[in-house]
PDB file of C-alpha atoms in Angstrom:
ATOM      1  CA  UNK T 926       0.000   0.000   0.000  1.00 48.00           C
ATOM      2  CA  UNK T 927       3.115   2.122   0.837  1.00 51.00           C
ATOM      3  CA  UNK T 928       4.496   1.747  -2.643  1.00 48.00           C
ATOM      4  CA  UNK T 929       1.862   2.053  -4.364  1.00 49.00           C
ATOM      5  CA  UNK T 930       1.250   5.364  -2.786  1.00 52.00           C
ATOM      6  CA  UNK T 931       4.684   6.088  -3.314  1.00 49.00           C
ATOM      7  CA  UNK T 932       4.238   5.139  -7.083  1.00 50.00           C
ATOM      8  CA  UNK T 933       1.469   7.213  -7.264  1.00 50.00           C
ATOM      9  CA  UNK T 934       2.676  10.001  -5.935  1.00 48.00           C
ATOM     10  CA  UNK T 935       5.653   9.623  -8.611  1.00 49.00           C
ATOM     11  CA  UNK T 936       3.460   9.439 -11.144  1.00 52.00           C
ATOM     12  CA  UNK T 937       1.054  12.427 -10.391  1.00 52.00           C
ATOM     13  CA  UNK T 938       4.399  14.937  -9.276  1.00 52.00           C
ATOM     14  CA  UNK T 939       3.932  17.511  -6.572  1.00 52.00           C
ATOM     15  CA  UNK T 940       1.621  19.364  -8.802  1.00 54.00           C
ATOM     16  CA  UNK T 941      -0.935  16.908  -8.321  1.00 51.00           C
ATOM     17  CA  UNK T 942      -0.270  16.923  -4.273  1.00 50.00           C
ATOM     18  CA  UNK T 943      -1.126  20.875  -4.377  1.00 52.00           C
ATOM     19  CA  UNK T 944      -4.063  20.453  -6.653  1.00 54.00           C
ATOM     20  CA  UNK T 945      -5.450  17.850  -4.119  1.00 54.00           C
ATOM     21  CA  UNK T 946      -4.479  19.916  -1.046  1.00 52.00           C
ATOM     22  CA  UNK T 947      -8.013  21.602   0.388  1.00 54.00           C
ATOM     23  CA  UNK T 948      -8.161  25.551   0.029  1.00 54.00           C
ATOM     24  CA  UNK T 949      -7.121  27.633   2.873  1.00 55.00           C
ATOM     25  CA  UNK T 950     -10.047  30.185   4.521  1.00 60.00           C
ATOM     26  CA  UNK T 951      -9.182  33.847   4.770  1.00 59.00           C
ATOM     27  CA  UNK T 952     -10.215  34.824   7.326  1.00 60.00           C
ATOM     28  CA  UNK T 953     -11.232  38.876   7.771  1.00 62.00           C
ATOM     29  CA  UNK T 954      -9.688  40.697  10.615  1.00 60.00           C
ATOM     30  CA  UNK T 955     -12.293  42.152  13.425  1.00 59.00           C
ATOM     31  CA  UNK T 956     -12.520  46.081  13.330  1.00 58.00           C
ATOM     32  CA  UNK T 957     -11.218  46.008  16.551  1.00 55.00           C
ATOM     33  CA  UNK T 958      -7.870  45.077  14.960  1.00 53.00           C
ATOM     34  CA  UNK T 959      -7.673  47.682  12.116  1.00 55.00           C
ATOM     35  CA  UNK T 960      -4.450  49.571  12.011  1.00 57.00           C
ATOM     36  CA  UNK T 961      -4.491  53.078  14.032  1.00 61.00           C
ATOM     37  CA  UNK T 962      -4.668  56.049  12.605  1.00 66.00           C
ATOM     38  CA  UNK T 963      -1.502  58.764  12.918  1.00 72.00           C
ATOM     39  CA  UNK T 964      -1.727  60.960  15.818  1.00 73.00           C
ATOM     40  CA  UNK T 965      -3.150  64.303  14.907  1.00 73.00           C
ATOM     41  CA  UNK T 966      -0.317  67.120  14.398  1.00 74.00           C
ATOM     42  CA  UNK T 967      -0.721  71.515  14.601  1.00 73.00           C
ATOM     43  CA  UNK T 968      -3.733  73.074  15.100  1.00 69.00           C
ATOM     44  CA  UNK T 969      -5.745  69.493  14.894  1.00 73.00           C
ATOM     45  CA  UNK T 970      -4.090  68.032  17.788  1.00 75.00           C
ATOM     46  CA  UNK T 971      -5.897  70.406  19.810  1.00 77.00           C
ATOM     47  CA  UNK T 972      -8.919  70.375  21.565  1.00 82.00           C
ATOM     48  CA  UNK T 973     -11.802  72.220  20.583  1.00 84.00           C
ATOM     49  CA  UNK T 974     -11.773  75.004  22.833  1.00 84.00           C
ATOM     50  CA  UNK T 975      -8.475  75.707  21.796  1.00 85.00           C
ATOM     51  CA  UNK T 976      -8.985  75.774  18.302  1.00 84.00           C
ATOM     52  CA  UNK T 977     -11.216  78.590  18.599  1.00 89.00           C
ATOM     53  CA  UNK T 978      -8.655  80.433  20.456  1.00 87.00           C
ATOM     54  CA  UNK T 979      -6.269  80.113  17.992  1.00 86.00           C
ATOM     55  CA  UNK T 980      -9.090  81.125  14.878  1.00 89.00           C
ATOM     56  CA  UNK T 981     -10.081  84.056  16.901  1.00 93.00           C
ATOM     57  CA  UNK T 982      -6.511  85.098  17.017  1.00 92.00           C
ATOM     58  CA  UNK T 983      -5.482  84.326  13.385  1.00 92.00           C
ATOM     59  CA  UNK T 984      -8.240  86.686  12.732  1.00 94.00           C
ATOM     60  CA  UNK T 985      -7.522  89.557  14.680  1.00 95.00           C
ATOM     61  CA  UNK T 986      -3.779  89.147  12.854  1.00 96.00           C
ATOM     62  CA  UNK T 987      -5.004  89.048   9.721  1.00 96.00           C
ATOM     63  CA  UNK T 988      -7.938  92.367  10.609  1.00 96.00           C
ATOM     64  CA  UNK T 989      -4.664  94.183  12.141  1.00 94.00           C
ATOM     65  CA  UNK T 990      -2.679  93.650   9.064  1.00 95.00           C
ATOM     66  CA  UNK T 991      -5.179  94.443   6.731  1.00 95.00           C
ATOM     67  CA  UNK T 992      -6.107  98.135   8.652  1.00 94.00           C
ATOM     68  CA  UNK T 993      -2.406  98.550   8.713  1.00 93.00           C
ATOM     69  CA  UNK T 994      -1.874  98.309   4.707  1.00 94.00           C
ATOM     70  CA  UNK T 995      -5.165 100.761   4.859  1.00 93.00           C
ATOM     71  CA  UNK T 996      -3.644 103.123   6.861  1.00 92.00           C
ATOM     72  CA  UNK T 997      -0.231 102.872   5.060  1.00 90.00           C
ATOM     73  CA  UNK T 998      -1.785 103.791   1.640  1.00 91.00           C
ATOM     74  CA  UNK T 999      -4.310 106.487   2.199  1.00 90.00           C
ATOM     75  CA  UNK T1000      -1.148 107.890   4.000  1.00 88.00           C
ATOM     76  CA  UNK T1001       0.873 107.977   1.001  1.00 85.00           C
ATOM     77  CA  UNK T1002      -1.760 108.354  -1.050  1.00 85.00           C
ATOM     78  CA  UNK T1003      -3.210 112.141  -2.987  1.00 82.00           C
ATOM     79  CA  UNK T1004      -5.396 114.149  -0.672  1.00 82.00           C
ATOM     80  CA  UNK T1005      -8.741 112.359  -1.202  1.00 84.00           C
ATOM     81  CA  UNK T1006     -11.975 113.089   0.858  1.00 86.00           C
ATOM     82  CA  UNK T1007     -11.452 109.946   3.469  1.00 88.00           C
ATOM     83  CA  UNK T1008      -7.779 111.857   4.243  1.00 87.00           C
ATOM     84  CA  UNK T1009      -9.744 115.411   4.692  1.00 86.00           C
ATOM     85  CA  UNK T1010     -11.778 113.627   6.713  1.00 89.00           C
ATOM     86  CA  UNK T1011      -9.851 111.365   8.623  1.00 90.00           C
ATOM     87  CA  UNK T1012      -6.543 112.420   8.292  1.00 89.00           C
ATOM     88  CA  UNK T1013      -5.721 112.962  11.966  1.00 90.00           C
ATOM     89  CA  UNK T1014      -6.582 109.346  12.892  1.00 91.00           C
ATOM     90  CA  UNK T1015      -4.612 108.413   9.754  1.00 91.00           C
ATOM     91  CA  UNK T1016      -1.654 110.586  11.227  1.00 88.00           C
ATOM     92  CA  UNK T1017      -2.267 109.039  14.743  1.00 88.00           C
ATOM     93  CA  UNK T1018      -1.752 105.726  13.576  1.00 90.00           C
ATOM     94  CA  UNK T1019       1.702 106.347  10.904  1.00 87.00           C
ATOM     95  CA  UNK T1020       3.476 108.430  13.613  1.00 82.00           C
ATOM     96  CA  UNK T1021       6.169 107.975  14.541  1.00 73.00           C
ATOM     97  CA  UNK T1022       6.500 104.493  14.014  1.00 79.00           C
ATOM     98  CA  UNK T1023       5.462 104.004  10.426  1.00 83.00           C
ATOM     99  CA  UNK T1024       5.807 106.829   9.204  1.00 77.00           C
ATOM    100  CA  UNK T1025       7.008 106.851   5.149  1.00 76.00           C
ATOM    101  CA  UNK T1026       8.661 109.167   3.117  1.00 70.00           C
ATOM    102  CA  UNK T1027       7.843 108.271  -0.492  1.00 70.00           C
ATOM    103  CA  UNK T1028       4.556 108.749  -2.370  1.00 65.00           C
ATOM    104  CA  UNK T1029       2.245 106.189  -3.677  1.00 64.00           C
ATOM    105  CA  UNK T1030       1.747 108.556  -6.902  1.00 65.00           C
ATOM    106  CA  UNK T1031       5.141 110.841  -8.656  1.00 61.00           C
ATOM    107  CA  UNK T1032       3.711 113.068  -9.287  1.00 61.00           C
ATOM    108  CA  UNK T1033       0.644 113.152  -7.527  1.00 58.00           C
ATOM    109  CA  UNK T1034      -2.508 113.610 -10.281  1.00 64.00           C
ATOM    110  CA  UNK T1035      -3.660 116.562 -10.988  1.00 70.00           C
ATOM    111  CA  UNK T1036      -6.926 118.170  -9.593  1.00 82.00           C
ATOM    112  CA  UNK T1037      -7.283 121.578 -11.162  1.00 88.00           C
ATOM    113  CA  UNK T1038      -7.350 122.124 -14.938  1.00 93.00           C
ATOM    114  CA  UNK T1039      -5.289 124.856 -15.880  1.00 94.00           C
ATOM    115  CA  UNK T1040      -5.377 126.655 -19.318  1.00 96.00           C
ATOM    116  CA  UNK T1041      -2.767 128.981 -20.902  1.00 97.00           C
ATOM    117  CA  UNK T1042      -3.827 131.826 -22.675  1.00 97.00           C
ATOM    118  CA  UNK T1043      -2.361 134.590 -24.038  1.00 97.00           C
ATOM    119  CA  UNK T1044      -3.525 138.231 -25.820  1.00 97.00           C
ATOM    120  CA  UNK T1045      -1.115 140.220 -28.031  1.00 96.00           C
ATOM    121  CA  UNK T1046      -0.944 144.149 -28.627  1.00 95.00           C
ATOM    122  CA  UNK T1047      -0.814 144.399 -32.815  1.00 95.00           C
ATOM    123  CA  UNK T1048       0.635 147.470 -34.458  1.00 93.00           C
ATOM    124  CA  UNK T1049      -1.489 148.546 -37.309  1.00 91.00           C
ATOM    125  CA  UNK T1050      -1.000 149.586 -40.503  1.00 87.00           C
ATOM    126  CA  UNK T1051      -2.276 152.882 -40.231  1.00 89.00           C
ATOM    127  CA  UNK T1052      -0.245 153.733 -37.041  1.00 88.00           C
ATOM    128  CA  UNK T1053      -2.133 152.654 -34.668  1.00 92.00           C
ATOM    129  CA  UNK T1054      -2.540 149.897 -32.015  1.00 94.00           C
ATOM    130  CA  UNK T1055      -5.042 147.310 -30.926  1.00 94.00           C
ATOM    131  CA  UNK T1056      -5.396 144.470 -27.920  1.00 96.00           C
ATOM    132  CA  UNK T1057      -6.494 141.536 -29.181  1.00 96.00           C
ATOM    133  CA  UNK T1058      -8.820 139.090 -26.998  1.00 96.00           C
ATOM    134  CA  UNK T1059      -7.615 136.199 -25.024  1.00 97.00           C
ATOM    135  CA  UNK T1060      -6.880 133.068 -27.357  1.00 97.00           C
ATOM    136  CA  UNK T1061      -7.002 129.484 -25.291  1.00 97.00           C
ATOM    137  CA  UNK T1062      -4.044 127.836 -26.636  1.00 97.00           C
ATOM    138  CA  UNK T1063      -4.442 125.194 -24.472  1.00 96.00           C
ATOM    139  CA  UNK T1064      -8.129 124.469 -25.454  1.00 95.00           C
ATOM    140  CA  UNK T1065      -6.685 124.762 -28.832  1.00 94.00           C
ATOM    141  CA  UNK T1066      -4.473 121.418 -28.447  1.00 95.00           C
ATOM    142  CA  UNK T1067      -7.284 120.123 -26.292  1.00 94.00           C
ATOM    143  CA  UNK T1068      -9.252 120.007 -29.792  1.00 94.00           C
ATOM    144  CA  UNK T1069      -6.107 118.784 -31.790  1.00 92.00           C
ATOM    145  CA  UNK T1070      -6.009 115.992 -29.412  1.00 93.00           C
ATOM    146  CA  UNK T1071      -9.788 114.859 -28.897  1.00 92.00           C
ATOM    147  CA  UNK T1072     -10.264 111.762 -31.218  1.00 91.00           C
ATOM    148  CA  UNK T1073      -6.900 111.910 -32.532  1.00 90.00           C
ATOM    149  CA  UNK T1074      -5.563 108.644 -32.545  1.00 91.00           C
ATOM    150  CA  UNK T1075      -2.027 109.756 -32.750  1.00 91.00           C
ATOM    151  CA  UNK T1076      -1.275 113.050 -31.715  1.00 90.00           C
ATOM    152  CA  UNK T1077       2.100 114.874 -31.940  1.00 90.00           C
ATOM    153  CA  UNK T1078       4.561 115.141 -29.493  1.00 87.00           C
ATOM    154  CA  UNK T1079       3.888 118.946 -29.563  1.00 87.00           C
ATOM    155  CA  UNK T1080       0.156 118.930 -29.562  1.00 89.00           C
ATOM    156  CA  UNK T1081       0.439 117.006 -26.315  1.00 90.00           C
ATOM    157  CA  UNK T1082       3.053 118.399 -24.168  1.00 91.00           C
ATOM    158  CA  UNK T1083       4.428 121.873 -25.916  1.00 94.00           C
ATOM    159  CA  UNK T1084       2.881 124.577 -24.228  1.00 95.00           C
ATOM    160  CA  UNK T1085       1.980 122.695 -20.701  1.00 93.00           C
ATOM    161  CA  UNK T1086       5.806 121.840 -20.704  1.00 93.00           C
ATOM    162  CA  UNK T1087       6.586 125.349 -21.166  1.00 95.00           C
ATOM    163  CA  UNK T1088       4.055 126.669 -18.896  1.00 96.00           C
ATOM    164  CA  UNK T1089       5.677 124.369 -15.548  1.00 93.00           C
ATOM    165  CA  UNK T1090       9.042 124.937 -16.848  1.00 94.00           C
ATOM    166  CA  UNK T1091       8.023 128.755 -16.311  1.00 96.00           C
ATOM    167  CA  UNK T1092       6.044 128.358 -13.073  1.00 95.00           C
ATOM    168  CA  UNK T1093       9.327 126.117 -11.575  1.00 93.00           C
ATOM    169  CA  UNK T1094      11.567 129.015 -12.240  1.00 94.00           C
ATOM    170  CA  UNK T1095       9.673 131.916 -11.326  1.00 95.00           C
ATOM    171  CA  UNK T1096       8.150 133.176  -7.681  1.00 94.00           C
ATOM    172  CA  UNK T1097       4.567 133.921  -7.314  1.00 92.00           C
ATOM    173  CA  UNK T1098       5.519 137.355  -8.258  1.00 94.00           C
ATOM    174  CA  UNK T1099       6.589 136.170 -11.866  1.00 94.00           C
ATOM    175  CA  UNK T1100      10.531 136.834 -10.786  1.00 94.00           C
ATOM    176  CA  UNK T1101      12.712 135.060 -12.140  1.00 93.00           C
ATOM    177  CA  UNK T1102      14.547 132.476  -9.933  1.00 91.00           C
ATOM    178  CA  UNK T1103      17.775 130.846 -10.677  1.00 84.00           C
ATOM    179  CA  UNK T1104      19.851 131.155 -13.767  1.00 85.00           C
ATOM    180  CA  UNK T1105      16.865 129.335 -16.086  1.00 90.00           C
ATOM    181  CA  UNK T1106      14.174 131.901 -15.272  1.00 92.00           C
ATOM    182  CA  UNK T1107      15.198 134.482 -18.530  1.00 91.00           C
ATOM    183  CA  UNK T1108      15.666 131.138 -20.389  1.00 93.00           C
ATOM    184  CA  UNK T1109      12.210 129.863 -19.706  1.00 94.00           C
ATOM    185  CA  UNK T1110      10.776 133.286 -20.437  1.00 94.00           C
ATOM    186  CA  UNK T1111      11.960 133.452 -23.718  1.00 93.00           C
ATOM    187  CA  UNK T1112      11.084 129.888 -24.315  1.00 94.00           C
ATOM    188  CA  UNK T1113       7.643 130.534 -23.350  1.00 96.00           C
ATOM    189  CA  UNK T1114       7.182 133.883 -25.091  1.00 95.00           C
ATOM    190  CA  UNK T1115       8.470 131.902 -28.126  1.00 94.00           C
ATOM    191  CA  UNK T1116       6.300 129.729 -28.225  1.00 95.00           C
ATOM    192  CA  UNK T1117       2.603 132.030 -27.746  1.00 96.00           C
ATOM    193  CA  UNK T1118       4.253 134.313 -31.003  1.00 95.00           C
ATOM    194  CA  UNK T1119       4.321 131.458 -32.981  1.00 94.00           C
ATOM    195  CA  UNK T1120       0.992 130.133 -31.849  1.00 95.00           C
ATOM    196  CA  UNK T1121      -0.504 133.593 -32.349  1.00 95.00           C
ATOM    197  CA  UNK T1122       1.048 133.814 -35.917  1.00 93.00           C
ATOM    198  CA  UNK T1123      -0.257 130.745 -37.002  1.00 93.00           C
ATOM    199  CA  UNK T1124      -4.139 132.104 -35.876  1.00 93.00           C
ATOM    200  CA  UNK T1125      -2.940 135.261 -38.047  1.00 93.00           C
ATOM    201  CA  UNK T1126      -3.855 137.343 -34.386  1.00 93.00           C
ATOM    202  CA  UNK T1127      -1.933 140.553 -36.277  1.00 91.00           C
ATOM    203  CA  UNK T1128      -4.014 140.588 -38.892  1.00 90.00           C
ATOM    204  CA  UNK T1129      -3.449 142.424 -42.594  1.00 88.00           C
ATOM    205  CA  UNK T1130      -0.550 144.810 -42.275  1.00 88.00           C
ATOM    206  CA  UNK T1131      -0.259 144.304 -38.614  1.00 90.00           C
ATOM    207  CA  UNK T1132       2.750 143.634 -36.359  1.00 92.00           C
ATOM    208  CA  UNK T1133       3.119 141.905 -32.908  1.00 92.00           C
ATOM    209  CA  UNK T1134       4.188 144.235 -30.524  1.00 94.00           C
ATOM    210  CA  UNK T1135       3.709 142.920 -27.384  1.00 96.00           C
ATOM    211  CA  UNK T1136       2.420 139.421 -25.685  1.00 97.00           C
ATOM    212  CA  UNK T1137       0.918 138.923 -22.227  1.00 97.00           C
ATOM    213  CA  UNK T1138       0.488 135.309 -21.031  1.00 97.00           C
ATOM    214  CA  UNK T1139      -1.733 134.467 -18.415  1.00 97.00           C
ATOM    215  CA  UNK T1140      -3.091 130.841 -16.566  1.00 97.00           C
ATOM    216  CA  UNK T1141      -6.735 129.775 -15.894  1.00 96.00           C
ATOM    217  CA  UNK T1142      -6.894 127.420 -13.034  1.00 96.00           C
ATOM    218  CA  UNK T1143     -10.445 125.655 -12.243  1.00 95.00           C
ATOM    219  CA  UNK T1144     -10.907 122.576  -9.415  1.00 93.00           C
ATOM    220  CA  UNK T1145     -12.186 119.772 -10.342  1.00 89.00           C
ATOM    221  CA  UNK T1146     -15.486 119.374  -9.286  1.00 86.00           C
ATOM    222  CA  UNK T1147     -15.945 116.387  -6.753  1.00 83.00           C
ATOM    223  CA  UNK T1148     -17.844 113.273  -7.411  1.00 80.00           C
ATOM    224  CA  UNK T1149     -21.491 113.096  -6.950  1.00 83.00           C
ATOM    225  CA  UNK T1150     -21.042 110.608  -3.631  1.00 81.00           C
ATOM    226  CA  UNK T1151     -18.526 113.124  -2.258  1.00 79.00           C
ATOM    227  CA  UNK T1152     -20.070 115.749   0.221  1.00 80.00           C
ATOM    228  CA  UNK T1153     -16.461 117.519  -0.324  1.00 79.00           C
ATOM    229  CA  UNK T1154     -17.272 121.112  -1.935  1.00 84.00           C
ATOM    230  CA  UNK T1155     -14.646 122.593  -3.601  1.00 86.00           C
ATOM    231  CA  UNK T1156     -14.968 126.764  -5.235  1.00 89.00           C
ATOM    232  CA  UNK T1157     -15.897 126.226  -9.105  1.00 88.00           C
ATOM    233  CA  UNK T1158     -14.642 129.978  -9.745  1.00 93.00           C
ATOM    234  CA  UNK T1159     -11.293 130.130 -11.747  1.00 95.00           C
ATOM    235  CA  UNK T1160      -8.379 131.549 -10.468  1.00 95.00           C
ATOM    236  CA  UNK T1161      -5.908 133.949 -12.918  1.00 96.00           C
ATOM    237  CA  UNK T1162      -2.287 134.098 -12.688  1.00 97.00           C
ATOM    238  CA  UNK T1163      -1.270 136.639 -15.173  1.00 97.00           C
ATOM    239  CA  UNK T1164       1.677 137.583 -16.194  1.00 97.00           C
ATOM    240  CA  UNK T1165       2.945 140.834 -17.203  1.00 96.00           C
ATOM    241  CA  UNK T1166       3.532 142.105 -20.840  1.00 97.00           C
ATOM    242  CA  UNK T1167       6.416 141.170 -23.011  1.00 96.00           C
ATOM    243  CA  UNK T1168       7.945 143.427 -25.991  1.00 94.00           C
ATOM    244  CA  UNK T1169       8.573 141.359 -29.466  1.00 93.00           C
ATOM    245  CA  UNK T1170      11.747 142.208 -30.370  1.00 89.00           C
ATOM    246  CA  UNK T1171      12.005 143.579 -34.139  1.00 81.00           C
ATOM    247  CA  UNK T1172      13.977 140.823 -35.164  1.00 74.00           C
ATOM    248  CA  UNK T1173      11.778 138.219 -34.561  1.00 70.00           C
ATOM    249  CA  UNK T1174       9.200 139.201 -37.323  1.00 54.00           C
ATOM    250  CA  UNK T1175      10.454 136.509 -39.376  1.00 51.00           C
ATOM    251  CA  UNK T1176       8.034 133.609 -38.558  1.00 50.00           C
ATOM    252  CA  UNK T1177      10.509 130.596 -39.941  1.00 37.00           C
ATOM    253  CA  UNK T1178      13.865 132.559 -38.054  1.00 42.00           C
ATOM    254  CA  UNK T1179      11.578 132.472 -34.507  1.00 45.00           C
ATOM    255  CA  UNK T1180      10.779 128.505 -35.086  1.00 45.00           C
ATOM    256  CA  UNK T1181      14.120 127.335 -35.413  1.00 45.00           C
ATOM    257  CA  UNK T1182      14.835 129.694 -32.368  1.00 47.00           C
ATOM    258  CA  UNK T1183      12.003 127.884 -30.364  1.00 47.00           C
ATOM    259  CA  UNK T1184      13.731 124.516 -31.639  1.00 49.00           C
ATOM    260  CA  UNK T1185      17.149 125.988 -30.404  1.00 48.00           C
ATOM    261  CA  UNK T1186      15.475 126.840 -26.854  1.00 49.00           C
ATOM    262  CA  UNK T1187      14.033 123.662 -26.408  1.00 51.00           C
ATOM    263  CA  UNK T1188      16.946 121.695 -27.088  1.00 52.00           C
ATOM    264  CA  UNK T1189      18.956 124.200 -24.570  1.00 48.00           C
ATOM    265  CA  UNK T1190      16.310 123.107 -21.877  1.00 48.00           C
ATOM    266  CA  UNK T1191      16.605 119.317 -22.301  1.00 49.00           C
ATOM    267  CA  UNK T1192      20.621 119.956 -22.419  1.00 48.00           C
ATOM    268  CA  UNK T1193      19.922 122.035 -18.897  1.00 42.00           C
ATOM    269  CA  UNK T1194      17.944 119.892 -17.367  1.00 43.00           C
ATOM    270  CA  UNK T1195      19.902 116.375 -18.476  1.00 43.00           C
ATOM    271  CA  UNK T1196      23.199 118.529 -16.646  1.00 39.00           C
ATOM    272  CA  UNK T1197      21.544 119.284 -13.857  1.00 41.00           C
ATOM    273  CA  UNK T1198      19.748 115.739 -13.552  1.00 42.00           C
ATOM    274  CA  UNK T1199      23.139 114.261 -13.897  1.00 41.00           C
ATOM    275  CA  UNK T1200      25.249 116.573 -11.424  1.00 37.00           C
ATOM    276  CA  UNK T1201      22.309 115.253  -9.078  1.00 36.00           C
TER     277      UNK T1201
END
């Protein structure tokens, strides 16, 4: 019986012994013996009473921080109407501690319109002399500019260069100030000739004699929200009157001169912005 096992075990191979071999039960492990989770880390590992101690105090952090950036900007920002307003709590909170010496805007936008005009007294041709009225050169390239899609150079920055190249070198009482005040004079006077010459202000037979320039300055009104009220009467800075010379009746001669005086001026001001 042995061998014959034996010989039938030879014949079959171990295969067979496997295949014949009953199937083992898997068995499923209780939930009692799942694997534990990771302990809890941070903010999670705490209990809930604590965890709404540490929200409320993220938040005040985070309210802190964003009044802070608040304060920071309308600080450094233009006058606006919450700085009229609330400018000394503003002030309260930047000083000393945080206080900043740079400016959100260079420079700061403008809220006044301001217009140059000018008005020219024309020798006749009979002898005489007349005043002309006041021609708006600046609502002149105002109307060059409106629904031009490309402009000039000169249309857009000519005369309102000229006019704060002027105003930075002269005192409220139009004195000059500094070595570029007679420069910036002529440059300026320069520039209303040729202006008026090109609206033919002389008329037939006439001659320029003399040129007076003078500024029109108007706020800008506030927004309808704003309870901020501001004067809507314009202000006039006017200059006094300046002779033509005779030599300048040549209309092409005094536009190469203008050319010459605003080349001078960039040459001035890129020496003095590289001494600095």
């Amino acid at each position: 019986m042995d061998a014959y096992d034996a010989g039938t075990a030879a014949r079959h191979g171990p295969e067979e012994e496997q295949r014949d071999a009953p199937f083992a039960v898997v068995v499923p492990p209780a939930p009692g013996a799942l694997a534990s989770p990771e302990p809890r880390t941070g903010v999670a590992a705490l209990s809930l009473r604590y965890q709404i101690g540490a929200a409320l105090a993220l938040a005040v952090v985070a309210i802190a921080v964003c009044v802070h950036i608040g304060m920071v900007f309308l600080h450094v920002a233009p006058p606006n109407t919450v700085t009229k307003q609330h400018g000394k709590a503003i002030d309260d909170w930047i000083y000393p501690e945080f206080e900043q010496n740079w400016k959100l805007f260079a420079p700061n936008p403008l809220q006044q319109n301001i217009a140059v005009q000018v008005r020219a007294q024309v020798g006749t041709a009979d002898g005489g002399t007349r005043t002309t009225g006041w021609y708006d050169l600046s609502a002149q390239d105002g109307r060059d500019i409106d629904g031009n899609l490309l402009p000039s150079h000169t249309q857009q920055n000519e005369l309102r260069r000229a006019w704060d190249f002027f105003t930075a070198t002269h005192d409220a009482q139009n004195r000059p100030v500094g070595l570029r005040g007679a420069l910036s004079e002529t440059y300026l006077r320069h520039i209303v000739e040729l202006r008026l010459e090109r609206a033919a202000a002389a008329g037939e037979g006439g001659v320029l004699e003399r040129v007076q320039v003078r500024s029109r300055t108007t706020n800008v009104g506030p927004p309808k929200w704003s309870d901020e009220q501001v004067s809507d009467r314009p202000t006039y800075r006017m200059l006094p009157w300046w002779s033509v010379p005779a030599d300048e009746a040549d209309k092409t001669d005094r536009a190469g001169r203008v050319e010459a005086v605003a080349g001078t001026e960039e040459d001035v001001a890129g020496t003095e912005g590289g001494a600095r």
